[in-house]
Amino acid sequence: MTACEGKHIVLVGMMGAGKSSVGRVLARKLHRPLLDSDELIEERTGRTVREIWSSDGEAAFRAIETETLLAMLGAGEPAVLAAAGGVVLAEANRSALAESDAHVVWLLAHVDLLVTRVTNGVHRPLLDDDPERMLRQMYTDREALYTEVADAVVSVDHRSINEVAQAVLRCAG
Ligand code: S3P
């Protein structure tokens, strides 16, 4: 019996921290579904993150993100949740995470690692102009928010995806 039996495991952290890749490994190991917020947003709306962002704006995207996070947390079967980097921004999301029974793990990456890993990519309109400056600013702005929501912190620096997944399981156990 682990501390997380019957509970969702929610991975939070900056873009490029490896939430989706680590989430896939964890879901496989635990025989659980993986719910990835950006993917679910695209499934639910039939539009890409970038389309929503460019036609309706960030605020509209964030509202859909909140609905999606609440739906993920409400999933009956315990799952692994990969929550997009920005979920910590809204107070409603932070409260939902705190009030849920979920085990929230912050995948903490040094910002220099994020800079080497992350390219703007189709679903990352925030990084279109100056990815490095933006990532550094976002890290400064969000560090306290990740700290606030996290039940556990796992460093991803110098670790493979499998090693990070093992570390998540250790701190969940
Ligand atoms: C965002 C993170 C992205 C995506 C969008 C905004 C953010 O998801 O939701 O580009 O504000 O941190 P990933 O963290 O999965 O890259």
GROMACS .gro file of N, CA and C and ligand atoms in nm:
model
  535
    1MET      N    1   0.087  -0.121   0.000
    1MET     CA    2   0.000   0.000   0.000
    1MET      C    3   0.089   0.124   0.000
    2THR      N    4   0.078   0.208  -0.098
    2THR     CA    5   0.157   0.330  -0.100
    2THR      C    6   0.066   0.447  -0.064
    3ALA      N    7   0.133   0.559  -0.031
    3ALA     CA    8   0.056   0.678   0.006
    3ALA      C    9  -0.036   0.722  -0.108
    4CYS      N   10   0.001   0.682  -0.231
    4CYS     CA   11  -0.076   0.730  -0.346
    4CYS      C   12  -0.178   0.632  -0.398
    5GLU      N   13  -0.189   0.517  -0.331
    5GLU     CA   14  -0.288   0.420  -0.379
    5GLU      C   15  -0.426   0.485  -0.375
    6GLY      N   16  -0.495   0.477  -0.487
    6GLY     CA   17  -0.628   0.536  -0.491
    6GLY      C   18  -0.631   0.686  -0.514
    7LYS      N   19  -0.513   0.748  -0.519
    7LYS     CA   20  -0.511   0.895  -0.541
    7LYS      C   21  -0.451   0.925  -0.677
    8HIS      N   22  -0.493   1.035  -0.734
    8HIS     CA   23  -0.424   1.082  -0.855
    8HIS      C   24  -0.283   1.128  -0.818
    9ILE      N   25  -0.192   1.106  -0.912
    9ILE     CA   26  -0.060   1.171  -0.901
    9ILE      C   27  -0.061   1.283  -1.004
   10VAL      N   28  -0.038   1.405  -0.960
   10VAL     CA   29  -0.039   1.519  -1.051
   10VAL      C   30   0.102   1.573  -1.066
   11LEU      N   31   0.151   1.579  -1.189
   11LEU     CA   32   0.283   1.634  -1.214
   11LEU      C   33   0.267   1.780  -1.256
   12VAL      N   34   0.335   1.868  -1.184
   12VAL     CA   35   0.335   2.010  -1.221
   12VAL      C   36   0.480   2.053  -1.243
   13GLY      N   37   0.495   2.168  -1.306
   13GLY     CA   38   0.630   2.219  -1.329
   13GLY      C   39   0.636   2.295  -1.461
   14MET      N   40   0.749   2.354  -1.482
   14MET     CA   41   0.767   2.440  -1.599
   14MET      C   42   0.762   2.362  -1.730
   15MET      N   43   0.737   2.435  -1.839
   15MET     CA   44   0.750   2.374  -1.972
   15MET      C   45   0.889   2.316  -1.985
   16GLY      N   46   0.898   2.194  -2.033
   16GLY     CA   47   1.029   2.133  -2.055
   16GLY      C   48   1.080   2.054  -1.936
   17ALA      N   49   1.006   2.052  -1.827
   17ALA     CA   50   1.051   1.977  -1.708
   17ALA      C   51   1.034   1.827  -1.729
   18GLY      N   52   0.951   1.789  -1.825
   18GLY     CA   53   0.935   1.646  -1.855
   18GLY      C   54   0.806   1.585  -1.801
   19LYS      N   55   0.705   1.669  -1.778
   19LYS     CA   56   0.581   1.619  -1.717
   19LYS      C   57   0.515   1.510  -1.803
   20SER      N   58   0.507   1.536  -1.933
   20SER     CA   59   0.439   1.438  -2.019
   20SER      C   60   0.521   1.311  -2.032
   21SER      N   61   0.653   1.323  -2.051
   21SER     CA   62   0.736   1.202  -2.068
   21SER      C   63   0.739   1.121  -1.939
   22VAL      N   64   0.757   1.188  -1.826
   22VAL     CA   65   0.761   1.117  -1.698
   22VAL      C   66   0.622   1.058  -1.671
   23GLY      N   67   0.519   1.135  -1.704
   23GLY     CA   68   0.382   1.088  -1.684
   23GLY      C   69   0.355   0.960  -1.760
   24ARG      N   70   0.406   0.951  -1.883
   24ARG     CA   71   0.386   0.829  -1.962
   24ARG      C   72   0.449   0.709  -1.894
   25VAL      N   73   0.572   0.727  -1.843
   25VAL     CA   74   0.642   0.616  -1.777
   25VAL      C   75   0.565   0.576  -1.650
   26LEU      N   76   0.524   0.673  -1.573
   26LEU     CA   77   0.452   0.644  -1.448
   26LEU      C   78   0.321   0.571  -1.476
   27ALA      N   79   0.250   0.620  -1.577
   27ALA     CA   80   0.120   0.560  -1.609
   27ALA      C   81   0.141   0.413  -1.647
   28ARG      N   82   0.246   0.387  -1.724
   28ARG     CA   83   0.275   0.248  -1.764
   28ARG      C   84   0.310   0.164  -1.641
   29LYS      N   85   0.397   0.216  -1.557
   29LYS     CA   86   0.439   0.138  -1.439
   29LYS      C   87   0.321   0.110  -1.345
   30LEU      N   88   0.235   0.208  -1.331
   30LEU     CA   89   0.126   0.195  -1.233
   30LEU      C   90  -0.003   0.138  -1.293
   31HIS      N   91   0.002   0.112  -1.426
   31HIS     CA   92  -0.118   0.064  -1.498
   31HIS      C   93  -0.234   0.161  -1.478
   32ARG      N   94  -0.202   0.286  -1.498
   32ARG     CA   95  -0.305   0.389  -1.485
   32ARG      C   96  -0.316   0.467  -1.615
   33PRO      N   97  -0.430   0.532  -1.636
   33PRO     CA   98  -0.437   0.623  -1.751
   33PRO      C   99  -0.352   0.748  -1.728
   34LEU      N  100  -0.302   0.804  -1.836
   34LEU     CA  101  -0.233   0.934  -1.830
   34LEU      C  102  -0.328   1.039  -1.884
   35LEU      N  103  -0.354   1.141  -1.805
   35LEU     CA  104  -0.436   1.253  -1.852
   35LEU      C  105  -0.345   1.374  -1.864
   36ASP      N  106  -0.332   1.422  -1.986
   36ASP     CA  107  -0.240   1.534  -2.013
   36ASP      C  108  -0.325   1.655  -2.047
   37SER      N  109  -0.311   1.763  -1.973
   37SER     CA  110  -0.408   1.873  -1.986
   37SER      C  111  -0.409   1.936  -2.124
   38ASP      N  112  -0.291   1.957  -2.185
   38ASP     CA  113  -0.293   2.017  -2.319
   38ASP      C  114  -0.361   1.924  -2.420
   39GLU      N  115  -0.332   1.794  -2.407
   39GLU     CA  116  -0.395   1.698  -2.500
   39GLU      C  117  -0.546   1.696  -2.480
   40LEU      N  118  -0.588   1.699  -2.353
   40LEU     CA  119  -0.733   1.696  -2.328
   40LEU      C  120  -0.800   1.823  -2.378
   41ILE      N  121  -0.732   1.935  -2.362
   41ILE     CA  122  -0.789   2.061  -2.413
   41ILE      C  123  -0.811   2.048  -2.564
   42GLU      N  124  -0.712   1.992  -2.632
   42GLU     CA  125  -0.724   1.980  -2.778
   42GLU      C  126  -0.836   1.882  -2.814
   43GLU      N  127  -0.848   1.774  -2.737
   43GLU     CA  128  -0.956   1.677  -2.764
   43GLU      C  129  -1.092   1.739  -2.737
   44ARG      N  130  -1.102   1.810  -2.625
   44ARG     CA  131  -1.232   1.865  -2.585
   44ARG      C  132  -1.280   1.973  -2.678
   45THR      N  133  -1.186   2.055  -2.730
   45THR     CA  134  -1.226   2.170  -2.811
   45THR      C  135  -1.217   2.141  -2.961
   46GLY      N  136  -1.142   2.036  -2.997
   46GLY     CA  137  -1.118   2.010  -3.139
   46GLY      C  138  -1.027   2.114  -3.202
   47ARG      N  139  -0.956   2.189  -3.118
   47ARG     CA  140  -0.864   2.292  -3.168
   47ARG      C  141  -0.729   2.274  -3.099
   48THR      N  142  -0.624   2.323  -3.163
   48THR     CA  143  -0.493   2.314  -3.099
   48THR      C  144  -0.479   2.425  -2.995
   49VAL      N  145  -0.383   2.404  -2.904
   49VAL     CA  146  -0.355   2.507  -2.804
   49VAL      C  147  -0.323   2.639  -2.876
   50ARG      N  148  -0.243   2.629  -2.981
   50ARG     CA  149  -0.203   2.752  -3.051
   50ARG      C  150  -0.323   2.820  -3.118
   51GLU      N  151  -0.415   2.742  -3.174
   51GLU     CA  152  -0.533   2.803  -3.237
   51GLU      C  153  -0.617   2.877  -3.134
   52ILE      N  154  -0.639   2.813  -3.019
   52ILE     CA  155  -0.721   2.877  -2.915
   52ILE      C  156  -0.653   3.007  -2.872
   53TRP      N  157  -0.523   2.997  -2.850
   53TRP     CA  158  -0.444   3.110  -2.802
   53TRP      C  159  -0.448   3.224  -2.903
   54SER      N  160  -0.429   3.192  -3.031
   54SER     CA  161  -0.418   3.304  -3.125
   54SER      C  162  -0.555   3.358  -3.165
   55SER      N  163  -0.661   3.276  -3.164
   55SER     CA  164  -0.788   3.336  -3.203
   55SER      C  165  -0.865   3.392  -3.083
   56ASP      N  166  -0.854   3.330  -2.966
   56ASP     CA  167  -0.935   3.375  -2.852
   56ASP      C  168  -0.854   3.442  -2.742
   57GLY      N  169  -0.723   3.422  -2.745
   57GLY     CA  170  -0.638   3.488  -2.644
   57GLY      C  171  -0.606   3.398  -2.525
   58GLU      N  172  -0.508   3.445  -2.447
   58GLU     CA  173  -0.461   3.364  -2.334
   58GLU      C  174  -0.570   3.345  -2.229
   59ALA      N  175  -0.649   3.450  -2.202
   59ALA     CA  176  -0.749   3.437  -2.095
   59ALA      C  177  -0.849   3.326  -2.128
   60ALA      N  178  -0.888   3.319  -2.255
   60ALA     CA  179  -0.983   3.213  -2.296
   60ALA      C  180  -0.917   3.077  -2.280
   61PHE      N  181  -0.790   3.069  -2.318
   61PHE     CA  182  -0.718   2.942  -2.302
   61PHE      C  183  -0.714   2.903  -2.154
   62ARG      N  184  -0.685   3.000  -2.068
   62ARG     CA  185  -0.674   2.969  -1.925
   62ARG      C  186  -0.807   2.922  -1.867
   63ALA      N  187  -0.917   2.977  -1.918
   63ALA     CA  188  -1.049   2.935  -1.868
   63ALA      C  189  -1.074   2.789  -1.906
   64ILE      N  190  -1.038   2.752  -2.028
   64ILE     CA  191  -1.056   2.612  -2.071
   64ILE      C  192  -0.962   2.522  -1.990
   65GLU      N  193  -0.844   2.576  -1.961
   65GLU     CA  194  -0.746   2.499  -1.883
   65GLU      C  195  -0.802   2.467  -1.743
   66THR      N  196  -0.868   2.565  -1.684
   66THR     CA  197  -0.927   2.542  -1.551
   66THR      C  198  -1.036   2.435  -1.558
   67GLU      N  199  -1.126   2.447  -1.659
   67GLU     CA  200  -1.232   2.345  -1.673
   67GLU      C  201  -1.171   2.207  -1.689
   68THR      N  202  -1.063   2.202  -1.768
   68THR     CA  203  -1.001   2.073  -1.798
   68THR      C  204  -0.933   2.016  -1.674
   69LEU      N  205  -0.865   2.100  -1.599
   69LEU     CA  206  -0.800   2.053  -1.476
   69LEU      C  207  -0.905   1.997  -1.380
   70LEU      N  208  -1.017   2.070  -1.366
   70LEU     CA  209  -1.122   2.023  -1.275
   70LEU      C  210  -1.177   1.888  -1.321
   71ALA      N  211  -1.193   1.874  -1.453
   71ALA     CA  212  -1.242   1.746  -1.506
   71ALA      C  213  -1.141   1.635  -1.479
   72MET      N  214  -1.013   1.666  -1.496
   72MET     CA  215  -0.910   1.565  -1.471
   72MET      C  216  -0.911   1.523  -1.324
   73LEU      N  217  -0.918   1.620  -1.235
   73LEU     CA  218  -0.917   1.588  -1.092
   73LEU      C  219  -1.041   1.510  -1.052
   74GLY      N  220  -1.148   1.529  -1.129
   74GLY     CA  221  -1.274   1.461  -1.099
   74GLY      C  222  -1.282   1.320  -1.156
   75ALA      N  223  -1.179   1.279  -1.231
   75ALA     CA  224  -1.183   1.146  -1.293
   75ALA      C  225  -1.193   1.041  -1.182
   76GLY      N  226  -1.285   0.948  -1.197
   76GLY     CA  227  -1.313   0.850  -1.092
   76GLY      C  228  -1.197   0.756  -1.066
   77GLU      N  229  -1.134   0.714  -1.173
   77GLU     CA  230  -1.026   0.615  -1.160
   77GLU      C  231  -0.895   0.688  -1.130
   78PRO      N  232  -0.814   0.639  -1.035
   78PRO     CA  233  -0.687   0.708  -1.008
   78PRO      C  234  -0.600   0.711  -1.133
   79ALA      N  235  -0.547   0.828  -1.164
   79ALA     CA  236  -0.474   0.846  -1.289
   79ALA      C  237  -0.344   0.921  -1.261
   80VAL      N  238  -0.262   0.927  -1.363
   80VAL     CA  239  -0.145   1.016  -1.359
   80VAL      C  240  -0.186   1.139  -1.440
   81LEU      N  241  -0.172   1.256  -1.380
   81LEU     CA  242  -0.214   1.379  -1.446
   81LEU      C  243  -0.090   1.462  -1.479
   82ALA      N  244  -0.072   1.493  -1.606
   82ALA     CA  245   0.035   1.585  -1.646
   82ALA      C  246  -0.032   1.720  -1.667
   83ALA      N  247  -0.009   1.811  -1.573
   83ALA     CA  248  -0.077   1.941  -1.578
   83ALA      C  249   0.017   2.043  -1.644
   84ALA      N  250  -0.033   2.115  -1.741
   84ALA     CA  251   0.054   2.209  -1.814
   84ALA      C  252   0.115   2.313  -1.720
   85GLY      N  253   0.228   2.368  -1.764
   85GLY     CA  254   0.306   2.457  -1.680
   85GLY      C  255   0.228   2.571  -1.617
   86GLY      N  256   0.125   2.620  -1.688
   86GLY     CA  257   0.055   2.740  -1.641
   86GLY      C  258  -0.059   2.713  -1.544
   87VAL      N  259  -0.085   2.588  -1.508
   87VAL     CA  260  -0.202   2.562  -1.422
   87VAL      C  261  -0.190   2.628  -1.286
   88VAL      N  262  -0.068   2.654  -1.243
   88VAL     CA  263  -0.054   2.713  -1.109
   88VAL      C  264  -0.090   2.862  -1.106
   89LEU      N  265  -0.109   2.922  -1.223
   89LEU     CA  266  -0.132   3.067  -1.226
   89LEU      C  267  -0.265   3.105  -1.163
   90ALA      N  268  -0.368   3.027  -1.190
   90ALA     CA  269  -0.502   3.066  -1.141
   90ALA      C  270  -0.522   3.017  -0.999
   91GLU      N  271  -0.571   3.107  -0.918
   91GLU     CA  272  -0.601   3.074  -0.777
   91GLU      C  273  -0.701   2.957  -0.771
   92ALA      N  274  -0.798   2.957  -0.865
   92ALA     CA  275  -0.899   2.850  -0.866
   92ALA      C  276  -0.831   2.714  -0.885
   93ASN      N  277  -0.729   2.711  -0.968
   93ASN     CA  278  -0.660   2.583  -0.993
   93ASN      C  279  -0.580   2.542  -0.870
   94ARG      N  280  -0.515   2.638  -0.809
   94ARG     CA  281  -0.434   2.605  -0.690
   94ARG      C  282  -0.525   2.554  -0.578
   95SER      N  283  -0.642   2.618  -0.562
   95SER     CA  284  -0.736   2.571  -0.459
   95SER      C  285  -0.786   2.431  -0.493
   96ALA      N  286  -0.816   2.409  -0.621
   96ALA     CA  287  -0.868   2.276  -0.659
   96ALA      C  288  -0.763   2.170  -0.629
   97LEU      N  289  -0.636   2.201  -0.655
   97LEU     CA  290  -0.530   2.104  -0.626
   97LEU      C  291  -0.520   2.081  -0.476
   98ALA      N  292  -0.529   2.190  -0.400
   98ALA     CA  293  -0.515   2.177  -0.254
   98ALA      C  294  -0.632   2.100  -0.194
   99GLU      N  295  -0.750   2.123  -0.248
   99GLU     CA  296  -0.869   2.060  -0.189
   99GLU      C  297  -0.886   1.915  -0.234
  100SER      N  298  -0.820   1.881  -0.345
  100SER     CA  299  -0.836   1.743  -0.394
  100SER      C  300  -0.748   1.652  -0.308
  101ASP      N  301  -0.773   1.525  -0.325
  101ASP     CA  302  -0.697   1.426  -0.249
  101ASP      C  303  -0.567   1.391  -0.324
  102ALA      N  304  -0.543   1.459  -0.436
  102ALA     CA  305  -0.433   1.420  -0.525
  102ALA      C  306  -0.296   1.445  -0.462
  103HIS      N  307  -0.199   1.365  -0.505
  103HIS     CA  308  -0.061   1.385  -0.461
  103HIS      C  309   0.008   1.467  -0.571
  104VAL      N  310   0.046   1.589  -0.537
  104VAL     CA  311   0.099   1.682  -0.639
  104VAL      C  312   0.251   1.685  -0.630
  105VAL      N  313   0.316   1.653  -0.741
  105VAL     CA  314   0.462   1.647  -0.744
  105VAL      C  315   0.514   1.754  -0.840
  106TRP      N  316   0.599   1.838  -0.789
  106TRP     CA  317   0.663   1.942  -0.871
  106TRP      C  318   0.790   1.884  -0.930
  107LEU      N  319   0.795   1.874  -1.062
  107LEU     CA  320   0.918   1.834  -1.130
  107LEU      C  321   1.002   1.960  -1.145
  108LEU      N  322   1.102   1.968  -1.061
  108LEU     CA  323   1.183   2.090  -1.053
  108LEU      C  324   1.306   2.077  -1.143
  109ALA      N  325   1.317   2.170  -1.237
  109ALA     CA  326   1.433   2.170  -1.327
  109ALA      C  327   1.502   2.304  -1.314
  110HIS      N  328   1.633   2.300  -1.314
  110HIS     CA  329   1.707   2.426  -1.316
  110HIS      C  330   1.671   2.497  -1.446
  111VAL      N  331   1.655   2.628  -1.437
  111VAL     CA  332   1.610   2.701  -1.557
  111VAL      C  333   1.710   2.689  -1.672
  112ASP      N  334   1.839   2.671  -1.642
  112ASP     CA  335   1.938   2.651  -1.751
  112ASP      C  336   1.908   2.523  -1.829
  113LEU      N  337   1.860   2.422  -1.759
  113LEU     CA  338   1.824   2.297  -1.827
  113LEU      C  339   1.702   2.321  -1.916
  114LEU      N  340   1.605   2.393  -1.863
  114LEU     CA  341   1.484   2.420  -1.942
  114LEU      C  342   1.520   2.493  -2.070
  115VAL      N  343   1.611   2.588  -2.057
  115VAL     CA  344   1.650   2.668  -2.173
  115VAL      C  345   1.711   2.578  -2.281
  116THR      N  346   1.788   2.478  -2.240
  116THR     CA  347   1.850   2.392  -2.342
  116THR      C  348   1.747   2.295  -2.400
  117ARG      N  349   1.644   2.264  -2.324
  117ARG     CA  350   1.548   2.163  -2.368
  117ARG      C  351   1.434   2.217  -2.452
  118VAL      N  352   1.388   2.333  -2.414
  118VAL     CA  353   1.259   2.378  -2.466
  118VAL      C  354   1.277   2.464  -2.590
  119THR      N  355   1.203   2.428  -2.691
  119THR     CA  356   1.195   2.516  -2.807
  119THR      C  357   1.051   2.567  -2.807
  120ASN      N  358   1.024   2.667  -2.890
  120ASN     CA  359   0.889   2.724  -2.880
  120ASN      C  360   0.781   2.618  -2.906
  121GLY      N  361   0.795   2.537  -3.011
  121GLY     CA  362   0.702   2.425  -3.029
  121GLY      C  363   0.561   2.472  -3.056
  122VAL      N  364   0.484   2.384  -3.118
  122VAL     CA  365   0.350   2.426  -3.160
  122VAL      C  366   0.260   2.466  -3.046
  123HIS      N  367   0.275   2.402  -2.930
  123HIS     CA  368   0.177   2.432  -2.825
  123HIS      C  369   0.233   2.531  -2.723
  124ARG      N  370   0.339   2.603  -2.762
  124ARG     CA  371   0.400   2.695  -2.664
  124ARG      C  372   0.412   2.837  -2.718
  125PRO      N  373   0.299   2.901  -2.745
  125PRO     CA  374   0.305   3.036  -2.802
  125PRO      C  375   0.379   3.137  -2.714
  126LEU      N  376   0.383   3.112  -2.583
  126LEU     CA  377   0.452   3.208  -2.495
  126LEU      C  378   0.601   3.216  -2.525
  127LEU      N  379   0.654   3.113  -2.593
  127LEU     CA  380   0.798   3.111  -2.617
  127LEU      C  381   0.833   3.154  -2.760
  128ASP      N  382   0.739   3.215  -2.829
  128ASP     CA  383   0.763   3.250  -2.969
  128ASP      C  384   0.874   3.353  -2.987
  129ASP      N  385   0.881   3.450  -2.896
  129ASP     CA  386   0.970   3.563  -2.925
  129ASP      C  387   1.112   3.544  -2.871
  130ASP      N  388   1.122   3.528  -2.740
  130ASP     CA  389   1.255   3.518  -2.680
  130ASP      C  390   1.245   3.409  -2.573
  131PRO      N  391   1.255   3.282  -2.615
  131PRO     CA  392   1.226   3.172  -2.523
  131PRO      C  393   1.309   3.179  -2.395
  132GLU      N  394   1.437   3.211  -2.407
  132GLU     CA  395   1.521   3.209  -2.287
  132GLU      C  396   1.477   3.315  -2.185
  133ARG      N  397   1.455   3.435  -2.234
  133ARG     CA  398   1.414   3.544  -2.143
  133ARG      C  399   1.280   3.507  -2.078
  134MET      N  400   1.190   3.455  -2.161
  134MET     CA  401   1.056   3.421  -2.112
  134MET      C  402   1.062   3.311  -2.006
  135LEU      N  403   1.142   3.208  -2.033
  135LEU     CA  404   1.152   3.097  -1.936
  135LEU      C  405   1.207   3.147  -1.803
  136ARG      N  406   1.309   3.233  -1.810
  136ARG     CA  407   1.369   3.283  -1.685
  136ARG      C  408   1.266   3.366  -1.608
  137GLN      N  409   1.191   3.449  -1.682
  137GLN     CA  410   1.089   3.531  -1.616
  137GLN      C  411   0.979   3.444  -1.556
  138MET      N  412   0.936   3.345  -1.632
  138MET     CA  413   0.829   3.257  -1.584
  138MET      C  414   0.872   3.182  -1.460
  139TYR      N  415   0.998   3.139  -1.460
  139TYR     CA  416   1.048   3.065  -1.343
  139TYR      C  417   1.042   3.154  -1.219
  140THR      N  418   1.089   3.278  -1.236
  140THR     CA  419   1.086   3.373  -1.124
  140THR      C  420   0.942   3.396  -1.076
  141ASP      N  421   0.852   3.412  -1.172
  141ASP     CA  422   0.712   3.442  -1.136
  141ASP      C  423   0.642   3.323  -1.072
  142ARG      N  424   0.680   3.203  -1.112
  142ARG     CA  425   0.599   3.087  -1.074
  142ARG      C  426   0.657   3.001  -0.963
  143GLU      N  427   0.783   3.023  -0.931
  143GLU     CA  428   0.848   2.933  -0.834
  143GLU      C  429   0.765   2.919  -0.705
  144ALA      N  430   0.719   3.033  -0.654
  144ALA     CA  431   0.643   3.029  -0.527
  144ALA      C  432   0.509   2.956  -0.546
  145LEU      N  433   0.455   2.962  -0.668
  145LEU     CA  434   0.325   2.898  -0.692
  145LEU      C  435   0.340   2.747  -0.698
  146TYR      N  436   0.448   2.700  -0.762
  146TYR     CA  437   0.473   2.555  -0.762
  146TYR      C  438   0.498   2.507  -0.618
  147THR      N  439   0.574   2.586  -0.544
  147THR     CA  440   0.601   2.549  -0.404
  147THR      C  441   0.470   2.536  -0.327
  148GLU      N  442   0.380   2.631  -0.354
  148GLU     CA  443   0.252   2.632  -0.281
  148GLU      C  444   0.170   2.505  -0.306
  149VAL      N  445   0.168   2.459  -0.431
  149VAL     CA  446   0.078   2.346  -0.461
  149VAL      C  447   0.142   2.209  -0.435
  150ALA      N  448   0.276   2.205  -0.424
  150ALA     CA  449   0.344   2.075  -0.426
  150ALA      C  450   0.338   2.003  -0.291
  151ASP      N  451   0.303   1.875  -0.297
  151ASP     CA  452   0.319   1.788  -0.179
  151ASP      C  453   0.460   1.732  -0.175
  152ALA      N  454   0.523   1.724  -0.291
  152ALA     CA  455   0.660   1.671  -0.298
  152ALA      C  456   0.730   1.740  -0.415
  153VAL      N  457   0.863   1.747  -0.404
  153VAL     CA  458   0.943   1.809  -0.510
  153VAL      C  459   1.045   1.706  -0.556
  154VAL      N  460   1.053   1.686  -0.687
  154VAL     CA  461   1.151   1.592  -0.742
  154VAL      C  462   1.237   1.669  -0.842
  155SER      N  463   1.367   1.664  -0.819
  155SER     CA  464   1.457   1.733  -0.912
  155SER      C  465   1.479   1.648  -1.035
  156VAL      N  466   1.474   1.710  -1.150
  156VAL     CA  467   1.495   1.634  -1.276
  156VAL      C  468   1.637   1.654  -1.328
  157ASP      N  469   1.712   1.744  -1.267
  157ASP     CA  470   1.847   1.773  -1.317
  157ASP      C  471   1.935   1.649  -1.307
  158HIS      N  472   2.011   1.621  -1.410
  158HIS     CA  473   2.102   1.506  -1.414
  158HIS      C  474   2.031   1.373  -1.394
  159ARG      N  475   1.906   1.365  -1.429
  159ARG     CA  476   1.835   1.237  -1.416
  159ARG      C  477   1.766   1.204  -1.548
  160SER      N  478   1.761   1.075  -1.580
  160SER     CA  479   1.687   1.033  -1.699
  160SER      C  480   1.537   1.034  -1.664
  161ILE      N  481   1.456   1.017  -1.767
  161ILE     CA  482   1.310   1.014  -1.746
  161ILE      C  483   1.273   0.900  -1.650
  162ASN      N  484   1.338   0.785  -1.670
  162ASN     CA  485   1.309   0.670  -1.582
  162ASN      C  486   1.349   0.697  -1.438
  163GLU      N  487   1.464   0.762  -1.423
  163GLU     CA  488   1.510   0.793  -1.287
  163GLU      C  489   1.415   0.892  -1.219
  164VAL      N  490   1.365   0.987  -1.296
  164VAL     CA  491   1.270   1.082  -1.238
  164VAL      C  492   1.142   1.008  -1.197
  165ALA      N  493   1.097   0.919  -1.285
  165ALA     CA  494   0.975   0.843  -1.253
  165ALA      C  495   0.995   0.762  -1.125
  166GLN      N  496   1.112   0.700  -1.112
  166GLN     CA  497   1.140   0.622  -0.989
  166GLN      C  498   1.137   0.713  -0.867
  167ALA      N  499   1.195   0.832  -0.883
  167ALA     CA  500   1.199   0.926  -0.769
  167ALA      C  501   1.057   0.970  -0.732
  168VAL      N  502   0.973   0.987  -0.831
  168VAL     CA  503   0.832   1.024  -0.801
  168VAL      C  504   0.767   0.911  -0.724
  169LEU      N  505   0.793   0.788  -0.767
  169LEU     CA  506   0.730   0.674  -0.699
  169LEU      C  507   0.781   0.661  -0.555
  170ARG      N  508   0.911   0.689  -0.537
  170ARG     CA  509   0.965   0.681  -0.401
  170ARG      C  510   0.897   0.782  -0.309
  171CYS      N  511   0.880   0.903  -0.362
  171CYS     CA  512   0.823   1.003  -0.272
  171CYS      C  513   0.672   0.986  -0.260
  172ALA      N  514   0.615   0.903  -0.346
  172ALA     CA  515   0.472   0.876  -0.333
  172ALA      C  516   0.446   0.756  -0.243
  173GLY      N  517   0.556   0.685  -0.207
  173GLY     CA  518   0.536   0.556  -0.142
  173GLY      C  519   0.542   0.556   0.006
  174S3P     C1  520   0.213   2.687  -2.080
  174S3P     C2  521   0.259   2.556  -2.087
  174S3P     C3  522   0.228   2.469  -2.203
  174S3P     C4  523   0.095   2.510  -2.269
  174S3P     C5  524   0.093   2.658  -2.301
  174S3P     C6  525   0.119   2.746  -2.179
  174S3P     C7  526   0.257   2.771  -1.965
  174S3P     O1  527   0.222   2.333  -2.159
  174S3P     O2  528  -0.014   2.479  -2.187
  174S3P     O3  529   0.190   2.682  -2.399
  174S3P     O4  530   0.201   2.879  -1.944
  174S3P     O5  531   0.350   2.728  -1.891
  174S3P     P1  532   0.352   2.244  -2.117
  174S3P     O6  533   0.389   2.282  -1.977
  174S3P     O7  534   0.299   2.104  -2.124
  174S3P     O8  535   0.457   2.271  -2.216
   0.00000   0.00000   0.00000
